[in-house]
């Protein structure tokens, strides 16, 4: 396609290092769509004759039908999906195929194809995140009133509900979805028509090609159009943040599925056995979600480092933009689906969660708050009195709510029997009624708000 000024062909290694077809063939649908939009515009503008345009469009449909059957061939000599599609088109319709590349370069072609691909990828992710949110909402609703220990420093802190804990992840996933949606809105401009870097002298209509491909309009600057990969980095940044959230949830599943925690039993479908230890049920899927997040974060870094030293406009380094995006997308798709499946099918051991919540003096803050509210102590003093009560309860081997009143009044005479109303874990949870708090009614409100948000999209 560009051999006119060359006397010799490339070396075998040159061919291999230069070719992107092994991975960019994934964009064949976008490549065909962009070529059809371009050809149609060339016809409408009188740049290419109508019969040639008709032949090109019909030929592209035939090429697409071939690709649909077997996929584009791994033909390294044809470098990339753009040259392969043009070569296949030439096979189909002959010389007229050579008119398709009028007023276009592979530089604006690849920028357009890749944007289209990333846009489709975002739509896929948004669909998957909807399912994940649905799963979290359903399980949160089921467990809106089930008490579990809330942790700070992974030490029992205050009781919360399992529904509240799951809704924390729902909040993260909702932000992830909004980040992907933002990235989609920002990238939805069409670089086609920037040509190699400077624009073109042909009377093209960039608004027409942009509209035909579902973009909001053309990109503004031809140099930026062919050298901008922000859209891919935005995608990867959104993916990295999402993967980070999935990894934290996965980590909790791994911890919770362990014998010392015993908070969750993963279903058989999402567990694996050991080849030597017959009793084992390992949370491999959760571990792999946690592991994949590292690779996804690496993909973002890989592309940013590739881009950071490039002068304007196109450099071949930019061909390395696709593998990290494709890899991250595949890993993220698997991770979201696996997490959704694990959440849907897990059995939460609410009895065990409750017992642990009940054992760790998790209502000590409620005692301190009661001393402030009912006995007028400054919080710092209440904190100190409560600390002594906890130490005494620990020495007696009792829960706070099972302490004899005399033991408590011996520590501070201002304590009276009403204190027992606030010392159970259920009372504690029910009292956390501030907006965004863990009281079961608040959790149900949050679930309703999450559902309403979901319906709006
Ligand atoms: N395969 C190339 C890529 O993915 C297409 C653009 C080639 N442009 C060029 N001037 N060699 O970036």
mmCIF file with all atom_site columns, N, CA and C in Angstrom, residues 259-319:
data_model
loop_
_atom_site.group_PDB
_atom_site.id
_atom_site.type_symbol
_atom_site.label_atom_id
_atom_site.label_alt_id
_atom_site.label_comp_id
_atom_site.label_asym_id
_atom_site.label_entity_id
_atom_site.label_seq_id
_atom_site.pdbx_PDB_ins_code
_atom_site.Cartn_x
_atom_site.Cartn_y
_atom_site.Cartn_z
_atom_site.occupancy
_atom_site.B_iso_or_equiv
_atom_site.pdbx_formal_charge
_atom_site.auth_seq_id
_atom_site.auth_comp_id
_atom_site.auth_asym_id
_atom_site.auth_atom_id
_atom_site.pdbx_PDB_model_num
ATOM 1   N N  . UNK A 1 259 ? -12.257 -19.513 57.584 1.00 0.00 ? 259 UNK A N  1
ATOM 2   C CA . UNK A 1 259 ? -12.855 -20.124 58.774 1.00 0.00 ? 259 UNK A CA 1
ATOM 3   C C  . UNK A 1 259 ? -12.910 -19.165 59.969 1.00 0.00 ? 259 UNK A C  1
ATOM 4   N N  . UNK A 1 260 ? -11.838 -18.415 60.259 1.00 0.00 ? 260 UNK A N  1
ATOM 5   C CA . UNK A 1 260 ? -11.921 -17.513 61.425 1.00 0.00 ? 260 UNK A CA 1
ATOM 6   C C  . UNK A 1 260 ? -13.055 -16.499 61.310 1.00 0.00 ? 260 UNK A C  1
ATOM 7   N N  . UNK A 1 261 ? -13.328 -15.992 60.102 1.00 0.00 ? 261 UNK A N  1
ATOM 8   C CA . UNK A 1 261 ? -14.467 -15.080 59.929 1.00 0.00 ? 261 UNK A CA 1
ATOM 9   C C  . UNK A 1 261 ? -15.766 -15.873 59.817 1.00 0.00 ? 261 UNK A C  1
ATOM 10  N N  . UNK A 1 262 ? -15.840 -16.716 58.819 1.00 0.00 ? 262 UNK A N  1
ATOM 11  C CA . UNK A 1 262 ? -17.049 -17.521 58.600 1.00 0.00 ? 262 UNK A CA 1
ATOM 12  C C  . UNK A 1 262 ? -18.287 -16.687 58.322 1.00 0.00 ? 262 UNK A C  1
ATOM 13  N N  . UNK A 1 263 ? -18.123 -15.532 57.698 1.00 0.00 ? 263 UNK A N  1
ATOM 14  C CA . UNK A 1 263 ? -19.255 -14.645 57.423 1.00 0.00 ? 263 UNK A CA 1
ATOM 15  C C  . UNK A 1 263 ? -20.015 -15.013 56.157 1.00 0.00 ? 263 UNK A C  1
ATOM 16  N N  . UNK A 1 264 ? -19.367 -15.750 55.256 1.00 0.00 ? 264 UNK A N  1
ATOM 17  C CA . UNK A 1 264 ? -20.022 -16.039 53.982 1.00 0.00 ? 264 UNK A CA 1
ATOM 18  C C  . UNK A 1 264 ? -19.619 -17.426 53.514 1.00 0.00 ? 264 UNK A C  1
ATOM 19  N N  . UNK A 1 265 ? -20.554 -18.096 52.864 1.00 0.00 ? 265 UNK A N  1
ATOM 20  C CA . UNK A 1 265 ? -20.237 -19.335 52.149 1.00 0.00 ? 265 UNK A CA 1
ATOM 21  C C  . UNK A 1 265 ? -20.465 -19.046 50.670 1.00 0.00 ? 265 UNK A C  1
ATOM 22  N N  . UNK A 1 266 ? -19.403 -19.122 49.890 1.00 0.00 ? 266 UNK A N  1
ATOM 23  C CA . UNK A 1 266 ? -19.561 -18.918 48.450 1.00 0.00 ? 266 UNK A CA 1
ATOM 24  C C  . UNK A 1 266 ? -20.201 -20.167 47.867 1.00 0.00 ? 266 UNK A C  1
ATOM 25  N N  . UNK A 1 267 ? -21.012 -19.970 46.848 1.00 0.00 ? 267 UNK A N  1
ATOM 26  C CA . UNK A 1 267 ? -21.685 -21.127 46.254 1.00 0.00 ? 267 UNK A CA 1
ATOM 27  C C  . UNK A 1 267 ? -20.656 -22.013 45.552 1.00 0.00 ? 267 UNK A C  1
ATOM 28  N N  . UNK A 1 268 ? -21.040 -23.266 45.313 1.00 0.00 ? 268 UNK A N  1
ATOM 29  C CA . UNK A 1 268 ? -20.149 -24.196 44.607 1.00 0.00 ? 268 UNK A CA 1
ATOM 30  C C  . UNK A 1 268 ? -19.700 -23.616 43.277 1.00 0.00 ? 268 UNK A C  1
ATOM 31  N N  . UNK A 1 269 ? -20.621 -22.912 42.614 1.00 0.00 ? 269 UNK A N  1
ATOM 32  C CA . UNK A 1 269 ? -20.310 -22.367 41.291 1.00 0.00 ? 269 UNK A CA 1
ATOM 33  C C  . UNK A 1 269 ? -19.150 -21.390 41.322 1.00 0.00 ? 269 UNK A C  1
ATOM 34  N N  . UNK A 1 270 ? -18.920 -20.792 42.465 1.00 0.00 ? 270 UNK A N  1
ATOM 35  C CA . UNK A 1 270 ? -17.887 -19.758 42.552 1.00 0.00 ? 270 UNK A CA 1
ATOM 36  C C  . UNK A 1 270 ? -16.777 -20.169 43.517 1.00 0.00 ? 270 UNK A C  1
ATOM 37  N N  . UNK A 1 271 ? -16.610 -21.470 43.711 1.00 0.00 ? 271 UNK A N  1
ATOM 38  C CA . UNK A 1 271 ? -15.528 -21.953 44.573 1.00 0.00 ? 271 UNK A CA 1
ATOM 39  C C  . UNK A 1 271 ? -14.754 -23.024 43.817 1.00 0.00 ? 271 UNK A C  1
ATOM 40  N N  . UNK A 1 272 ? -13.553 -23.299 44.290 1.00 0.00 ? 272 UNK A N  1
ATOM 41  C CA . UNK A 1 272 ? -12.775 -24.384 43.705 1.00 0.00 ? 272 UNK A CA 1
ATOM 42  C C  . UNK A 1 272 ? -12.277 -25.271 44.834 1.00 0.00 ? 272 UNK A C  1
ATOM 43  N N  . UNK A 1 273 ? -11.892 -26.503 44.480 1.00 0.00 ? 273 UNK A N  1
ATOM 44  C CA . UNK A 1 273 ? -11.368 -27.427 45.472 1.00 0.00 ? 273 UNK A CA 1
ATOM 45  C C  . UNK A 1 273 ? -9.852  -27.475 45.398 1.00 0.00 ? 273 UNK A C  1
ATOM 46  N N  . UNK A 1 274 ? -9.285  -28.254 46.283 1.00 0.00 ? 274 UNK A N  1
ATOM 47  C CA . UNK A 1 274 ? -7.839  -28.444 46.274 1.00 0.00 ? 274 UNK A CA 1
ATOM 48  C C  . UNK A 1 274 ? -7.547  -29.852 45.780 1.00 0.00 ? 274 UNK A C  1
ATOM 49  N N  . UNK A 1 275 ? -6.425  -29.999 45.067 1.00 0.00 ? 275 UNK A N  1
ATOM 50  C CA . UNK A 1 275 ? -6.079  -31.321 44.539 1.00 0.00 ? 275 UNK A CA 1
ATOM 51  C C  . UNK A 1 275 ? -5.530  -32.219 45.636 1.00 0.00 ? 275 UNK A C  1
ATOM 52  N N  . UNK A 1 276 ? -5.159  -31.669 46.777 1.00 0.00 ? 276 UNK A N  1
ATOM 53  C CA . UNK A 1 276 ? -4.613  -32.512 47.849 1.00 0.00 ? 276 UNK A CA 1
ATOM 54  C C  . UNK A 1 276 ? -5.480  -32.489 49.108 1.00 0.00 ? 276 UNK A C  1
ATOM 55  N N  . UNK A 1 277 ? -6.112  -31.343 49.407 1.00 0.00 ? 277 UNK A N  1
ATOM 56  C CA . UNK A 1 277 ? -6.852  -31.231 50.667 1.00 0.00 ? 277 UNK A CA 1
ATOM 57  C C  . UNK A 1 277 ? -8.349  -31.317 50.393 1.00 0.00 ? 277 UNK A C  1
ATOM 58  N N  . UNK A 1 278 ? -8.935  -32.471 50.661 1.00 0.00 ? 278 UNK A N  1
ATOM 59  C CA . UNK A 1 278 ? -10.317 -32.711 50.223 1.00 0.00 ? 278 UNK A CA 1
ATOM 60  C C  . UNK A 1 278 ? -11.338 -31.773 50.863 1.00 0.00 ? 278 UNK A C  1
ATOM 61  N N  . UNK A 1 279 ? -11.017 -31.198 52.008 1.00 0.00 ? 279 UNK A N  1
ATOM 62  C CA . UNK A 1 279 ? -12.018 -30.370 52.699 1.00 0.00 ? 279 UNK A CA 1
ATOM 63  C C  . UNK A 1 279 ? -12.138 -28.971 52.114 1.00 0.00 ? 279 UNK A C  1
ATOM 64  N N  . UNK A 1 280 ? -11.206 -28.593 51.204 1.00 0.00 ? 280 UNK A N  1
ATOM 65  C CA . UNK A 1 280 ? -11.084 -27.185 50.818 1.00 0.00 ? 280 UNK A CA 1
ATOM 66  C C  . UNK A 1 280 ? -12.193 -26.706 49.899 1.00 0.00 ? 280 UNK A C  1
ATOM 67  N N  . UNK A 1 281 ? -12.579 -25.449 50.144 1.00 0.00 ? 281 UNK A N  1
ATOM 68  C CA . UNK A 1 281 ? -13.428 -24.685 49.225 1.00 0.00 ? 281 UNK A CA 1
ATOM 69  C C  . UNK A 1 281 ? -12.764 -23.327 49.110 1.00 0.00 ? 281 UNK A C  1
ATOM 70  N N  . UNK A 1 282 ? -12.087 -23.121 48.029 1.00 0.00 ? 282 UNK A N  1
ATOM 71  C CA . UNK A 1 282 ? -11.286 -21.905 47.918 1.00 0.00 ? 282 UNK A CA 1
ATOM 72  C C  . UNK A 1 282 ? -12.032 -20.812 47.136 1.00 0.00 ? 282 UNK A C  1
ATOM 73  N N  . UNK A 1 283 ? -11.851 -19.558 47.560 1.00 0.00 ? 283 UNK A N  1
ATOM 74  C CA . UNK A 1 283 ? -12.531 -18.444 46.893 1.00 0.00 ? 283 UNK A CA 1
ATOM 75  C C  . UNK A 1 283 ? -11.726 -17.933 45.697 1.00 0.00 ? 283 UNK A C  1
ATOM 76  N N  . UNK A 1 284 ? -11.379 -18.829 44.772 1.00 0.00 ? 284 UNK A N  1
ATOM 77  C CA . UNK A 1 284 ? -10.467 -18.451 43.677 1.00 0.00 ? 284 UNK A CA 1
ATOM 78  C C  . UNK A 1 284 ? -10.994 -17.292 42.837 1.00 0.00 ? 284 UNK A C  1
ATOM 79  N N  . UNK A 1 285 ? -12.306 -17.275 42.605 1.00 0.00 ? 285 UNK A N  1
ATOM 80  C CA . UNK A 1 285 ? -12.835 -16.215 41.738 1.00 0.00 ? 285 UNK A CA 1
ATOM 81  C C  . UNK A 1 285 ? -12.585 -14.856 42.390 1.00 0.00 ? 285 UNK A C  1
ATOM 82  N N  . UNK A 1 286 ? -12.842 -14.777 43.689 1.00 0.00 ? 286 UNK A N  1
ATOM 83  C CA . UNK A 1 286 ? -12.604 -13.504 44.386 1.00 0.00 ? 286 UNK A CA 1
ATOM 84  C C  . UNK A 1 286 ? -11.118 -13.152 44.359 1.00 0.00 ? 286 UNK A C  1
ATOM 85  N N  . UNK A 1 287 ? -10.275 -14.162 44.540 1.00 0.00 ? 287 UNK A N  1
ATOM 86  C CA . UNK A 1 287 ? -8.832  -13.887 44.498 1.00 0.00 ? 287 UNK A CA 1
ATOM 87  C C  . UNK A 1 287 ? -8.403  -13.392 43.117 1.00 0.00 ? 287 UNK A C  1
ATOM 88  N N  . UNK A 1 288 ? -9.020  -13.943 42.081 1.00 0.00 ? 288 UNK A N  1
ATOM 89  C CA . UNK A 1 288 ? -8.644  -13.518 40.729 1.00 0.00 ? 288 UNK A CA 1
ATOM 90  C C  . UNK A 1 288 ? -9.170  -12.121 40.411 1.00 0.00 ? 288 UNK A C  1
ATOM 91  N N  . UNK A 1 289 ? -10.338 -11.789 40.941 1.00 0.00 ? 289 UNK A N  1
ATOM 92  C CA . UNK A 1 289 ? -10.822 -10.410 40.774 1.00 0.00 ? 289 UNK A CA 1
ATOM 93  C C  . UNK A 1 289 ? -9.824  -9.453  41.435 1.00 0.00 ? 289 UNK A C  1
ATOM 94  N N  . UNK A 1 290 ? -9.386  -9.831  42.631 1.00 0.00 ? 290 UNK A N  1
ATOM 95  C CA . UNK A 1 290 ? -8.382  -9.022  43.338 1.00 0.00 ? 290 UNK A CA 1
ATOM 96  C C  . UNK A 1 290 ? -7.089  -8.964  42.518 1.00 0.00 ? 290 UNK A C  1
ATOM 97  N N  . UNK A 1 291 ? -6.687  -10.087 41.984 1.00 0.00 ? 291 UNK A N  1
ATOM 98  C CA . UNK A 1 291 ? -5.450  -10.138 41.189 1.00 0.00 ? 291 UNK A CA 1
ATOM 99  C C  . UNK A 1 291 ? -5.565  -9.359  39.881 1.00 0.00 ? 291 UNK A C  1
ATOM 100 N N  . UNK A 1 292 ? -6.687  -9.543  39.185 1.00 0.00 ? 292 UNK A N  1
ATOM 101 C CA . UNK A 1 292 ? -6.857  -8.856  37.895 1.00 0.00 ? 292 UNK A CA 1
ATOM 102 C C  . UNK A 1 292 ? -6.790  -7.344  38.060 1.00 0.00 ? 292 UNK A C  1
ATOM 103 N N  . UNK A 1 293 ? -7.221  -6.855  39.218 1.00 0.00 ? 293 UNK A N  1
ATOM 104 C CA . UNK A 1 293 ? -7.221  -5.400  39.394 1.00 0.00 ? 293 UNK A CA 1
ATOM 105 C C  . UNK A 1 293 ? -5.802  -4.851  39.239 1.00 0.00 ? 293 UNK A C  1
ATOM 106 N N  . UNK A 1 294 ? -4.818  -5.598  39.673 1.00 0.00 ? 294 UNK A N  1
ATOM 107 C CA . UNK A 1 294 ? -3.434  -5.157  39.519 1.00 0.00 ? 294 UNK A CA 1
ATOM 108 C C  . UNK A 1 294 ? -3.060  -5.021  38.050 1.00 0.00 ? 294 UNK A C  1
ATOM 109 N N  . UNK A 1 295 ? -3.508  -5.977  37.266 1.00 0.00 ? 295 UNK A N  1
ATOM 110 C CA . UNK A 1 295 ? -3.195  -5.905  35.831 1.00 0.00 ? 295 UNK A CA 1
ATOM 111 C C  . UNK A 1 295 ? -3.917  -4.739  35.177 1.00 0.00 ? 295 UNK A C  1
ATOM 112 N N  . UNK A 1 296 ? -5.163  -4.497  35.599 1.00 0.00 ? 296 UNK A N  1
ATOM 113 C CA . UNK A 1 296 ? -5.929  -3.391  34.996 1.00 0.00 ? 296 UNK A CA 1
ATOM 114 C C  . UNK A 1 296 ? -5.273  -2.050  35.341 1.00 0.00 ? 296 UNK A C  1
ATOM 115 N N  . UNK A 1 297 ? -4.864  -1.894  36.588 1.00 0.00 ? 297 UNK A N  1
ATOM 116 C CA . UNK A 1 297 ? -4.145  -0.670  36.969 1.00 0.00 ? 297 UNK A CA 1
ATOM 117 C C  . UNK A 1 297 ? -2.880  -0.514  36.128 1.00 0.00 ? 297 UNK A C  1
ATOM 118 N N  . UNK A 1 298 ? -2.214  -1.632  35.872 1.00 0.00 ? 298 UNK A N  1
ATOM 119 C CA . UNK A 1 298 ? -1.004  -1.601  35.045 1.00 0.00 ? 298 UNK A CA 1
ATOM 120 C C  . UNK A 1 298 ? -1.285  -1.159  33.620 1.00 0.00 ? 298 UNK A C  1
ATOM 121 N N  . UNK A 1 299 ? -2.453  -1.528  33.100 1.00 0.00 ? 299 UNK A N  1
ATOM 122 C CA . UNK A 1 299 ? -2.809  -1.133  31.733 1.00 0.00 ? 299 UNK A CA 1
ATOM 123 C C  . UNK A 1 299 ? -2.911  0.382   31.617 1.00 0.00 ? 299 UNK A C  1
ATOM 124 N N  . UNK A 1 300 ? -3.509  1.002   32.626 1.00 0.00 ? 300 UNK A N  1
ATOM 125 C CA . UNK A 1 300 ? -3.622  2.467   32.595 1.00 0.00 ? 300 UNK A CA 1
ATOM 126 C C  . UNK A 1 300 ? -2.218  3.091   32.582 1.00 0.00 ? 300 UNK A C  1
ATOM 127 N N  . UNK A 1 301 ? -1.371  2.589   33.455 1.00 0.00 ? 301 UNK A N  1
ATOM 128 C CA . UNK A 1 301 ? -0.009  3.123   33.527 1.00 0.00 ? 301 UNK A CA 1
ATOM 129 C C  . UNK A 1 301 ? 0.713   2.899   32.202 1.00 0.00 ? 301 UNK A C  1
ATOM 130 N N  . UNK A 1 302 ? 0.534   1.723   31.611 1.00 0.00 ? 302 UNK A N  1
ATOM 131 C CA . UNK A 1 302 ? 1.229   1.405   30.356 1.00 0.00 ? 302 UNK A CA 1
ATOM 132 C C  . UNK A 1 302 ? 0.890   2.434   29.277 1.00 0.00 ? 302 UNK A C  1
ATOM 133 N N  . UNK A 1 303 ? -0.370  2.760   29.118 1.00 0.00 ? 303 UNK A N  1
ATOM 134 C CA . UNK A 1 303 ? -0.734  3.681   28.037 1.00 0.00 ? 303 UNK A CA 1
ATOM 135 C C  . UNK A 1 303 ? -0.280  5.104   28.354 1.00 0.00 ? 303 UNK A C  1
ATOM 136 N N  . UNK A 1 304 ? -0.386  5.494   29.617 1.00 0.00 ? 304 UNK A N  1
ATOM 137 C CA . UNK A 1 304 ? 0.053   6.853   29.955 1.00 0.00 ? 304 UNK A CA 1
ATOM 138 C C  . UNK A 1 304 ? 1.549   7.016   29.709 1.00 0.00 ? 304 UNK A C  1
ATOM 139 N N  . UNK A 1 305 ? 2.317   5.981   30.030 1.00 0.00 ? 305 UNK A N  1
ATOM 140 C CA . UNK A 1 305 ? 3.758   6.069   29.808 1.00 0.00 ? 305 UNK A CA 1
ATOM 141 C C  . UNK A 1 305 ? 4.069   6.051   28.311 1.00 0.00 ? 305 UNK A C  1
ATOM 142 N N  . UNK A 1 306 ? 3.324   5.273   27.555 1.00 0.00 ? 306 UNK A N  1
ATOM 143 C CA . UNK A 1 306 ? 3.505   5.273   26.097 1.00 0.00 ? 306 UNK A CA 1
ATOM 144 C C  . UNK A 1 306 ? 3.284   6.675   25.527 1.00 0.00 ? 306 UNK A C  1
ATOM 145 N N  . UNK A 1 307 ? 2.276   7.364   26.006 1.00 0.00 ? 307 UNK A N  1
ATOM 146 C CA . UNK A 1 307 ? 1.878   8.644   25.418 1.00 0.00 ? 307 UNK A CA 1
ATOM 147 C C  . UNK A 1 307 ? 2.720   9.830   25.881 1.00 0.00 ? 307 UNK A C  1
ATOM 148 N N  . UNK A 1 308 ? 3.309   9.726   27.068 1.00 0.00 ? 308 UNK A N  1
ATOM 149 C CA . UNK A 1 308 ? 3.754   10.955  27.718 1.00 0.00 ? 308 UNK A CA 1
ATOM 150 C C  . UNK A 1 308 ? 4.892   11.675  27.002 1.00 0.00 ? 308 UNK A C  1
ATOM 151 N N  . UNK A 1 309 ? 5.689   10.976  26.198 1.00 0.00 ? 309 UNK A N  1
ATOM 152 C CA . UNK A 1 309 ? 6.819   11.661  25.566 1.00 0.00 ? 309 UNK A CA 1
ATOM 153 C C  . UNK A 1 309 ? 6.629   11.944  24.090 1.00 0.00 ? 309 UNK A C  1
ATOM 154 N N  . UNK A 1 310 ? 5.419   11.756  23.572 1.00 0.00 ? 310 UNK A N  1
ATOM 155 C CA . UNK A 1 310 ? 5.252   11.839  22.120 1.00 0.00 ? 310 UNK A CA 1
ATOM 156 C C  . UNK A 1 310 ? 5.019   13.268  21.643 1.00 0.00 ? 310 UNK A C  1
ATOM 157 N N  . UNK A 1 311 ? 5.851   13.698  20.689 1.00 0.00 ? 311 UNK A N  1
ATOM 158 C CA . UNK A 1 311 ? 5.591   14.996  20.062 1.00 0.00 ? 311 UNK A CA 1
ATOM 159 C C  . UNK A 1 311 ? 4.381   14.864  19.133 1.00 0.00 ? 311 UNK A C  1
ATOM 160 N N  . UNK A 1 312 ? 3.799   15.977  18.753 1.00 0.00 ? 312 UNK A N  1
ATOM 161 C CA . UNK A 1 312 ? 2.711   15.937  17.773 1.00 0.00 ? 312 UNK A CA 1
ATOM 162 C C  . UNK A 1 312 ? 3.298   15.596  16.408 1.00 0.00 ? 312 UNK A C  1
ATOM 163 N N  . UNK A 1 313 ? 2.632   14.911  15.509 1.00 0.00 ? 313 UNK A N  1
ATOM 164 C CA . UNK A 1 313 ? 1.290   14.396  15.769 1.00 0.00 ? 313 UNK A CA 1
ATOM 165 C C  . UNK A 1 313 ? 1.391   12.882  15.957 1.00 0.00 ? 313 UNK A C  1
ATOM 166 N N  . UNK A 1 314 ? 1.065   12.085  14.937 1.00 0.00 ? 314 UNK A N  1
ATOM 167 C CA . UNK A 1 314 ? 1.089   10.634  15.119 1.00 0.00 ? 314 UNK A CA 1
ATOM 168 C C  . UNK A 1 314 ? 2.512   10.089  15.167 1.00 0.00 ? 314 UNK A C  1
ATOM 169 N N  . UNK A 1 315 ? 2.761   9.174   16.084 1.00 0.00 ? 315 UNK A N  1
ATOM 170 C CA . UNK A 1 315 ? 3.968   8.343   16.058 1.00 0.00 ? 315 UNK A CA 1
ATOM 171 C C  . UNK A 1 315 ? 3.542   6.891   16.211 1.00 0.00 ? 315 UNK A C  1
ATOM 172 N N  . UNK A 1 316 ? 4.368   5.991   15.707 1.00 0.00 ? 316 UNK A N  1
ATOM 173 C CA . UNK A 1 316 ? 3.958   4.584   15.686 1.00 0.00 ? 316 UNK A CA 1
ATOM 174 C C  . UNK A 1 316 ? 3.842   4.007   17.089 1.00 0.00 ? 316 UNK A C  1
ATOM 175 N N  . UNK A 1 317 ? 4.502   4.651   18.044 1.00 0.00 ? 317 UNK A N  1
ATOM 176 C CA . UNK A 1 317 ? 4.313   4.216   19.443 1.00 0.00 ? 317 UNK A CA 1
ATOM 177 C C  . UNK A 1 317 ? 2.823   4.037   19.752 1.00 0.00 ? 317 UNK A C  1
ATOM 178 N N  . UNK A 1 318 ? 2.037   4.909   19.116 1.00 0.00 ? 318 UNK A N  1
ATOM 179 C CA . UNK A 1 318 ? 0.613   4.951   19.462 1.00 0.00 ? 318 UNK A CA 1
ATOM 180 C C  . UNK A 1 318 ? -0.128  3.681   19.062 1.00 0.00 ? 318 UNK A C  1
ATOM 181 N N  . UNK A 1 319 ? 0.486   2.884   18.216 1.00 0.00 ? 319 UNK A N  1
ATOM 182 C CA . UNK A 1 319 ? -0.121  1.591   17.880 1.00 0.00 ? 319 UNK A CA 1
ATOM 183 C C  . UNK A 1 319 ? -0.211  0.710   19.135 1.00 0.00 ? 319 UNK A C  1
#
